[in-house]
């Protein structure tokens, strides 16, 4: 029987493969009383914990609070792909922001994955880090697009490691004839995202970061200092970082109006053994808007994700939908069973670029990674810490990005999401 769960319920259960295979258990108290901190971070996921580590390295006292538990949100539920680049394609980044700015953005995304390697080595985090990722073309238009990215990487972006693989090369390594070719990146990777986030929390706590679970921020009272109000206490602080991603609702309207929460679902197969089709253990995804993404796990299962519902609900046959999509890629896995299935929210922006900004009064936000959060959260934490410490030049590379407005009332967000998903699916069909 498939173990399944809706996006935001019963997270700590065997329905989530990451929870079932986590290699450590952490527990932090709820906040009671009044705390003083140089910086209060709301959200104990990848963004918040990376920022906390960077800030402690610079000597700041840091308090992190979370409404649930460490990594309860997207940080403990995502596909685990730790990628160089952005949701917005490389050519579009280059054309939208220009050569100099585009190269700065690219270099920061490269550094993001380097930080993951640094964290794993320095803090001895066991999270199944596996290098190798390929983005795949389903049609000639996507093939042309990916080849334009390859030319940019090999040329002005000074990224010679990128490799173009033709259809035969992809088929030889991944045992699928579905794709015309792909752009392979040996520096991008995939990880056990929950174990990585738990490792960051353990490292942050050892460095003196105060972490509180089951401590929702019910109100942010601006002042000198600000007061972050919780059910049983408060944090008085001159600086606040909102690191809530898809779970920001009601806390700060200006930040909330830049991101749209989207539900996504993932399934994981039974152990495949010699049936594993991806022989080099790389992560894979196609170039569709409503894409398929998949990768082997350390124990030889296949993780497969990509189902979205236009109203952020779960299809009754969500697992079967993922299984059908998997067998379009790998027909040889038609009889394979799915052992795990779960969902969760991630945050998208209209620009398809992360929203990393100073909201005024020493209140910062970093969210809206649009599917690239496993990597980009690491550089977000670093540049926010740099900005708080008075060095904002790299922070401003992101802060200068323009993001379209998204309505905040629920009654308006639902049709906006539905239209966005239907538009994306139509574009995929017309390519």
XYZ file of C-alpha atoms in Angstrom:
431
model
C 0.000 0.000 0.000
C 1.236 3.495 -0.826
C 1.780 5.711 2.186
C 0.393 9.157 1.409
C -0.125 12.518 3.099
C -1.622 15.870 2.224
C 0.666 18.898 1.973
C 0.591 20.229 5.514
C -0.602 17.448 7.795
C 1.132 14.600 9.618
C 4.563 15.591 8.368
C 6.416 13.548 10.970
C 5.281 10.204 9.636
C 6.632 7.458 7.405
C 4.605 8.895 4.520
C 7.579 11.179 3.826
C 10.631 9.248 2.641
C 12.955 11.808 4.190
C 11.384 11.417 7.620
C 11.463 7.631 7.329
C 15.191 7.719 6.476
C 16.404 10.631 8.617
C 19.654 9.896 10.445
C 19.203 12.108 13.490
C 16.467 13.520 15.681
C 16.604 17.021 17.071
C 14.246 18.670 19.524
C 14.164 22.286 20.632
C 11.891 23.908 23.251
C 9.117 26.391 22.639
C 9.920 29.987 23.491
C 8.578 31.147 26.850
C 9.205 34.641 28.187
C 11.222 37.441 26.640
C 14.395 37.009 24.625
C 16.849 39.647 23.431
C 18.786 39.059 20.221
C 20.798 41.010 17.682
C 18.784 39.239 14.964
C 15.545 37.265 15.111
C 14.955 34.837 12.263
C 11.444 33.572 11.660
C 11.650 30.145 10.036
C 13.952 27.230 10.907
C 14.460 25.933 7.398
C 17.348 26.192 4.962
C 17.206 29.990 4.607
C 16.932 30.745 8.303
C 19.567 28.267 9.451
C 22.075 29.305 6.792
C 21.609 32.947 7.764
C 21.942 32.051 11.450
C 25.264 30.282 10.858
C 26.611 33.199 8.818
C 25.528 35.729 11.422
C 27.064 33.789 14.306
C 30.317 33.637 12.376
C 30.190 37.434 12.367
C 29.547 37.617 16.102
C 25.807 38.374 16.228
C 23.468 36.836 18.787
C 20.712 35.037 16.875
C 17.330 33.616 17.848
C 15.480 31.385 15.362
C 11.820 30.550 15.878
C 9.564 28.216 13.929
C 5.832 27.622 14.087
C 6.376 23.866 13.766
C 9.734 22.077 13.845
C 13.077 22.412 12.091
C 12.632 21.668 8.356
C 8.871 21.091 8.710
C 8.194 23.108 5.518
C 9.790 22.846 2.104
C 13.263 22.237 3.524
C 12.219 18.753 4.621
C 9.964 17.873 1.710
C 11.533 18.999 -1.581
C 13.033 16.958 -4.404
C 16.562 17.352 -3.084
C 18.042 18.820 -6.266
C 20.824 21.249 -5.357
C 21.349 23.197 -8.562
C 23.460 25.945 -10.038
C 21.233 28.552 -11.713
C 17.658 29.766 -11.351
C 14.164 28.814 -12.414
C 14.417 31.570 -15.033
C 16.467 30.108 -17.859
C 20.040 31.253 -18.391
C 19.394 32.963 -21.709
C 16.432 34.824 -20.223
C 18.514 35.892 -17.224
C 21.186 37.148 -19.599
C 18.732 39.024 -21.811
C 16.589 40.396 -18.960
C 19.359 41.660 -16.703
C 22.225 42.206 -19.127
C 25.625 40.603 -19.407
C 27.295 42.045 -16.295
C 24.348 41.601 -13.903
C 23.500 38.217 -15.367
C 27.060 37.008 -14.774
C 26.927 38.250 -11.161
C 23.702 36.324 -10.592
C 25.184 33.211 -12.168
C 28.339 33.363 -10.078
C 26.307 33.692 -6.877
C 24.333 30.582 -7.791
C 27.585 28.690 -8.345
C 28.765 29.826 -4.916
C 25.468 28.613 -3.428
C 26.281 24.990 -4.273
C 29.877 25.487 -3.146
C 28.520 26.559 0.251
C 26.625 23.268 0.529
C 29.877 21.385 0.005
C 31.589 23.602 2.592
C 28.831 23.102 5.161
C 28.841 19.321 4.706
C 32.606 19.094 5.107
C 33.013 21.596 7.931
C 30.075 20.421 10.019
C 30.317 16.724 9.061
C 26.744 16.531 7.758
C 25.751 13.087 6.474
C 23.179 13.873 3.778
C 23.973 11.667 0.751
C 25.538 14.455 -1.336
C 25.714 13.159 -4.911
C 27.111 15.340 -7.731
C 25.645 15.352 -11.219
C 22.484 16.800 -12.782
C 21.082 16.985 -16.297
C 18.332 19.219 -17.715
C 16.560 17.509 -20.588
C 14.933 18.496 -23.886
C 11.593 16.954 -24.825
C 11.358 18.725 -28.211
C 13.442 20.689 -30.696
C 12.580 24.078 -29.144
C 13.844 22.924 -25.752
C 16.899 21.403 -27.390
C 17.730 24.728 -29.033
C 17.175 26.552 -25.736
C 19.475 24.259 -23.772
C 22.151 24.501 -26.441
C 22.008 28.306 -26.151
C 22.641 27.923 -22.422
C 25.571 25.655 -23.181
C 27.085 28.277 -25.462
C 26.707 30.959 -22.785
C 28.247 28.770 -20.105
C 31.173 27.800 -22.297
C 31.674 31.434 -23.349
C 30.958 34.571 -21.342
C 29.884 32.731 -18.191
C 33.245 30.940 -17.973
C 31.714 27.659 -16.855
C 33.521 25.052 -18.947
C 32.257 22.062 -16.941
C 28.844 22.158 -18.634
C 28.470 19.373 -21.216
C 25.959 18.840 -24.009
C 24.771 15.238 -24.190
C 22.935 14.014 -27.280
C 20.035 11.557 -27.255
C 22.317 8.526 -27.382
C 24.455 9.727 -24.472
C 21.381 10.321 -22.308
C 19.956 6.925 -23.211
C 23.251 5.201 -22.489
C 23.422 6.539 -18.897
C 19.727 6.823 -18.017
C 18.120 4.058 -20.091
C 15.376 6.247 -21.546
C 14.624 7.283 -25.129
C 12.251 10.089 -24.136
C 14.684 12.995 -24.534
C 16.452 14.562 -27.510
C 19.445 15.504 -25.393
C 20.389 17.366 -22.264
C 22.726 19.838 -20.606
C 24.785 18.031 -17.971
C 26.294 19.851 -14.986
C 28.751 17.890 -12.821
C 28.773 20.653 -10.170
C 25.055 20.592 -9.452
C 24.017 17.775 -7.145
C 21.274 16.196 -5.072
C 21.027 15.546 -1.338
C 18.861 14.149 1.433
C 17.398 17.557 2.147
C 15.995 16.796 5.613
C 19.291 15.394 6.883
C 21.114 18.413 5.481
C 18.751 20.846 7.205
C 18.939 18.952 10.490
C 22.721 19.075 10.178
C 22.577 22.843 9.765
C 20.374 23.120 12.868
C 22.757 21.017 14.909
C 25.707 23.126 13.715
C 23.884 26.403 14.418
C 22.949 25.298 17.934
C 26.553 24.323 18.662
C 27.615 27.809 17.536
C 25.248 29.394 20.066
C 22.173 30.066 17.963
C 19.009 29.807 20.069
C 16.407 27.727 18.234
C 12.785 27.450 19.354
C 10.233 25.078 17.829
C 6.429 25.191 18.126
C 6.804 28.958 18.405
C 4.777 30.771 15.728
C 5.303 34.454 15.218
C 1.805 35.798 15.704
C 2.723 39.449 15.199
C 5.647 41.603 14.175
C 5.523 44.909 16.026
C 7.854 47.410 14.398
C 9.831 49.664 16.678
C 13.210 50.339 18.201
C 13.693 47.480 18.838
C 11.130 45.394 16.973
C 9.099 42.862 18.919
C 8.366 39.436 17.455
C 5.330 38.259 19.421
C 4.756 34.550 20.038
C 2.016 32.735 21.999
C 4.101 32.477 25.172
C 6.688 35.194 24.770
C 8.469 37.652 22.535
C 11.830 38.402 20.984
C 13.073 41.976 21.195
C 15.473 42.635 18.361
C 16.691 45.478 16.137
C 16.809 43.195 13.058
C 14.404 40.597 11.670
C 14.753 38.099 8.839
C 11.567 36.593 7.418
C 12.602 33.113 6.261
C 9.158 31.537 5.938
C 9.018 30.988 2.155
C 5.548 29.532 1.413
C 4.377 29.874 5.021
C 4.483 33.650 5.475
C 0.740 34.270 5.472
C -0.387 37.260 7.524
C 3.033 38.187 8.906
C 4.196 40.865 6.447
C 1.979 41.889 3.538
C 4.732 43.545 1.497
C 6.797 40.349 1.488
C 3.775 38.092 1.046
C 2.715 40.003 -2.076
C 5.836 38.844 -3.945
C 5.346 35.080 -3.618
C 2.660 32.534 -4.406
C 2.576 29.198 -2.515
C 2.249 26.177 -4.796
C 1.634 22.583 -3.714
C 3.819 19.909 -5.242
C 3.877 16.136 -4.764
C 6.580 13.508 -4.779
C 6.604 9.714 -4.735
C 9.438 7.288 -4.037
C 9.632 3.745 -5.357
C 10.463 0.526 -3.641
C 14.213 -0.322 -3.723
C 15.108 -1.030 -7.342
C 18.436 -2.836 -7.106
C 19.585 -3.765 -10.609
C 16.410 -2.241 -12.045
C 17.688 1.295 -11.313
C 17.762 2.963 -14.760
C 20.061 5.919 -13.889
C 23.460 4.262 -13.796
C 25.570 7.325 -12.862
C 23.246 8.385 -9.975
C 22.652 11.888 -11.403
C 19.505 13.964 -10.826
C 17.340 14.697 -13.863
C 14.534 17.033 -14.915
C 12.950 18.177 -18.148
C 12.518 21.750 -19.370
C 8.718 21.918 -19.195
C 6.986 24.518 -17.056
C 5.104 21.706 -15.313
C 8.187 19.565 -15.222
C 9.107 16.068 -14.142
C 12.103 15.820 -11.809
C 13.648 12.621 -10.534
C 16.761 11.133 -9.004
C 18.064 7.995 -7.338
C 18.224 7.867 -3.555
C 21.257 6.573 -1.688
C 19.559 3.232 -1.049
C 18.597 2.670 -4.675
C 15.035 3.951 -4.867
C 13.815 6.420 -7.495
C 12.345 9.707 -6.228
C 9.928 11.187 -8.770
C 8.117 14.520 -8.461
C 6.203 17.058 -10.461
C 2.409 16.888 -9.948
C 0.781 20.277 -9.214
C -2.912 20.964 -8.566
C -4.347 24.276 -9.863
C -6.047 24.907 -6.490
C -3.265 23.632 -4.192
C -5.140 20.455 -3.402
C -4.149 16.837 -3.768
C -5.556 14.734 -6.576
C -7.179 11.579 -5.239
C -4.967 9.637 -7.633
C -1.832 11.720 -7.095
C 0.380 8.674 -6.579
C -0.987 7.028 -9.712
C -0.393 10.233 -11.694
C 3.233 10.270 -10.595
C 3.571 6.580 -11.428
C 2.167 7.161 -14.932
C 4.553 10.063 -15.496
C 7.452 7.962 -14.263
C 6.634 5.145 -16.673
C 6.520 7.577 -19.610
C 10.175 8.233 -18.839
C 11.036 4.686 -17.796
C 8.545 2.188 -19.304
C 10.608 -0.641 -17.822
C 9.432 0.430 -14.333
C 5.724 -0.161 -15.038
C 5.449 -2.894 -12.397
C 7.428 -1.025 -9.736
C 5.551 -0.051 -6.567
C 5.578 3.337 -4.891
C 6.434 3.054 -1.187
C 6.159 6.733 -0.218
C 4.139 9.730 -1.292
C 3.855 13.229 0.214
C 3.321 16.845 -0.663
C 4.261 20.321 0.452
C 4.327 23.956 -0.482
C 7.032 25.902 -2.262
C 6.949 29.605 -3.139
C 7.174 31.039 -6.648
C 7.597 34.598 -7.864
C 6.302 36.167 -11.058
C 9.875 36.853 -12.151
C 10.959 33.229 -11.516
C 13.841 34.716 -9.518
C 14.267 34.733 -5.719
C 12.925 37.641 -3.707
C 15.764 38.686 -1.403
C 15.126 42.184 -0.114
C 15.368 44.782 2.620
C 11.818 45.788 3.557
C 12.882 48.815 5.575
C 13.531 49.282 9.295
C 16.137 46.476 9.291
C 13.533 43.891 8.292
C 14.772 41.499 5.609
C 13.195 38.714 3.625
C 14.580 35.866 1.528
C 12.137 33.496 -0.172
C 10.495 32.663 -3.496
C 13.238 30.432 -4.893
C 10.742 28.928 -7.366
C 11.984 25.363 -7.172
C 15.698 26.116 -6.685
C 15.729 26.570 -2.934
C 18.020 23.702 -1.958
C 20.940 25.612 -3.441
C 19.904 29.255 -3.416
C 18.943 29.325 0.270
C 22.620 28.943 1.099
C 23.743 32.042 -0.777
C 20.646 33.909 0.432
C 21.661 33.308 4.041
C 25.172 34.520 3.299
C 24.284 37.746 1.483
C 21.635 38.674 4.061
C 24.226 38.234 6.806
C 26.669 40.354 4.818
C 24.075 43.105 4.437
C 23.212 43.078 8.146
C 26.951 43.335 8.813
C 27.211 46.445 6.610
C 28.446 44.880 3.350
C 25.456 44.987 1.018
C 27.054 44.901 -2.448
C 26.289 41.221 -3.102
C 22.919 41.434 -1.367
C 22.054 44.256 -3.767
C 22.637 41.968 -6.767
C 19.433 40.241 -5.650
C 17.684 43.220 -4.055
C 17.729 45.105 -7.377
C 15.568 42.436 -9.027
C 12.040 43.601 -9.800
C 9.164 41.334 -8.812
C 5.562 41.601 -9.889
C 2.793 41.953 -7.330
C 0.667 38.936 -6.330
C -2.607 39.541 -4.450
C -2.521 38.511 -0.805
C -6.219 37.734 -0.026
C -6.935 33.988 -0.283
C -10.026 34.562 -2.416
C -7.842 36.192 -5.089
C -4.794 33.949 -4.772
C -6.698 30.799 -5.697
C -7.722 31.934 -9.209
C -4.283 33.495 -9.786
C -2.654 30.139 -9.043
C -5.108 28.215 -11.209
C -4.574 30.551 -14.164
C -0.794 30.348 -13.760
C -0.775 26.538 -13.768
C -3.196 26.252 -16.685
C -1.141 28.783 -18.657
C 2.046 26.842 -17.917
C 0.453 23.569 -19.039
C -0.841 25.183 -22.246
C 2.606 26.555 -23.051
C 4.071 23.078 -22.565
C 1.534 21.614 -25.005
C 2.154 24.292 -27.654
C 5.945 23.967 -27.710
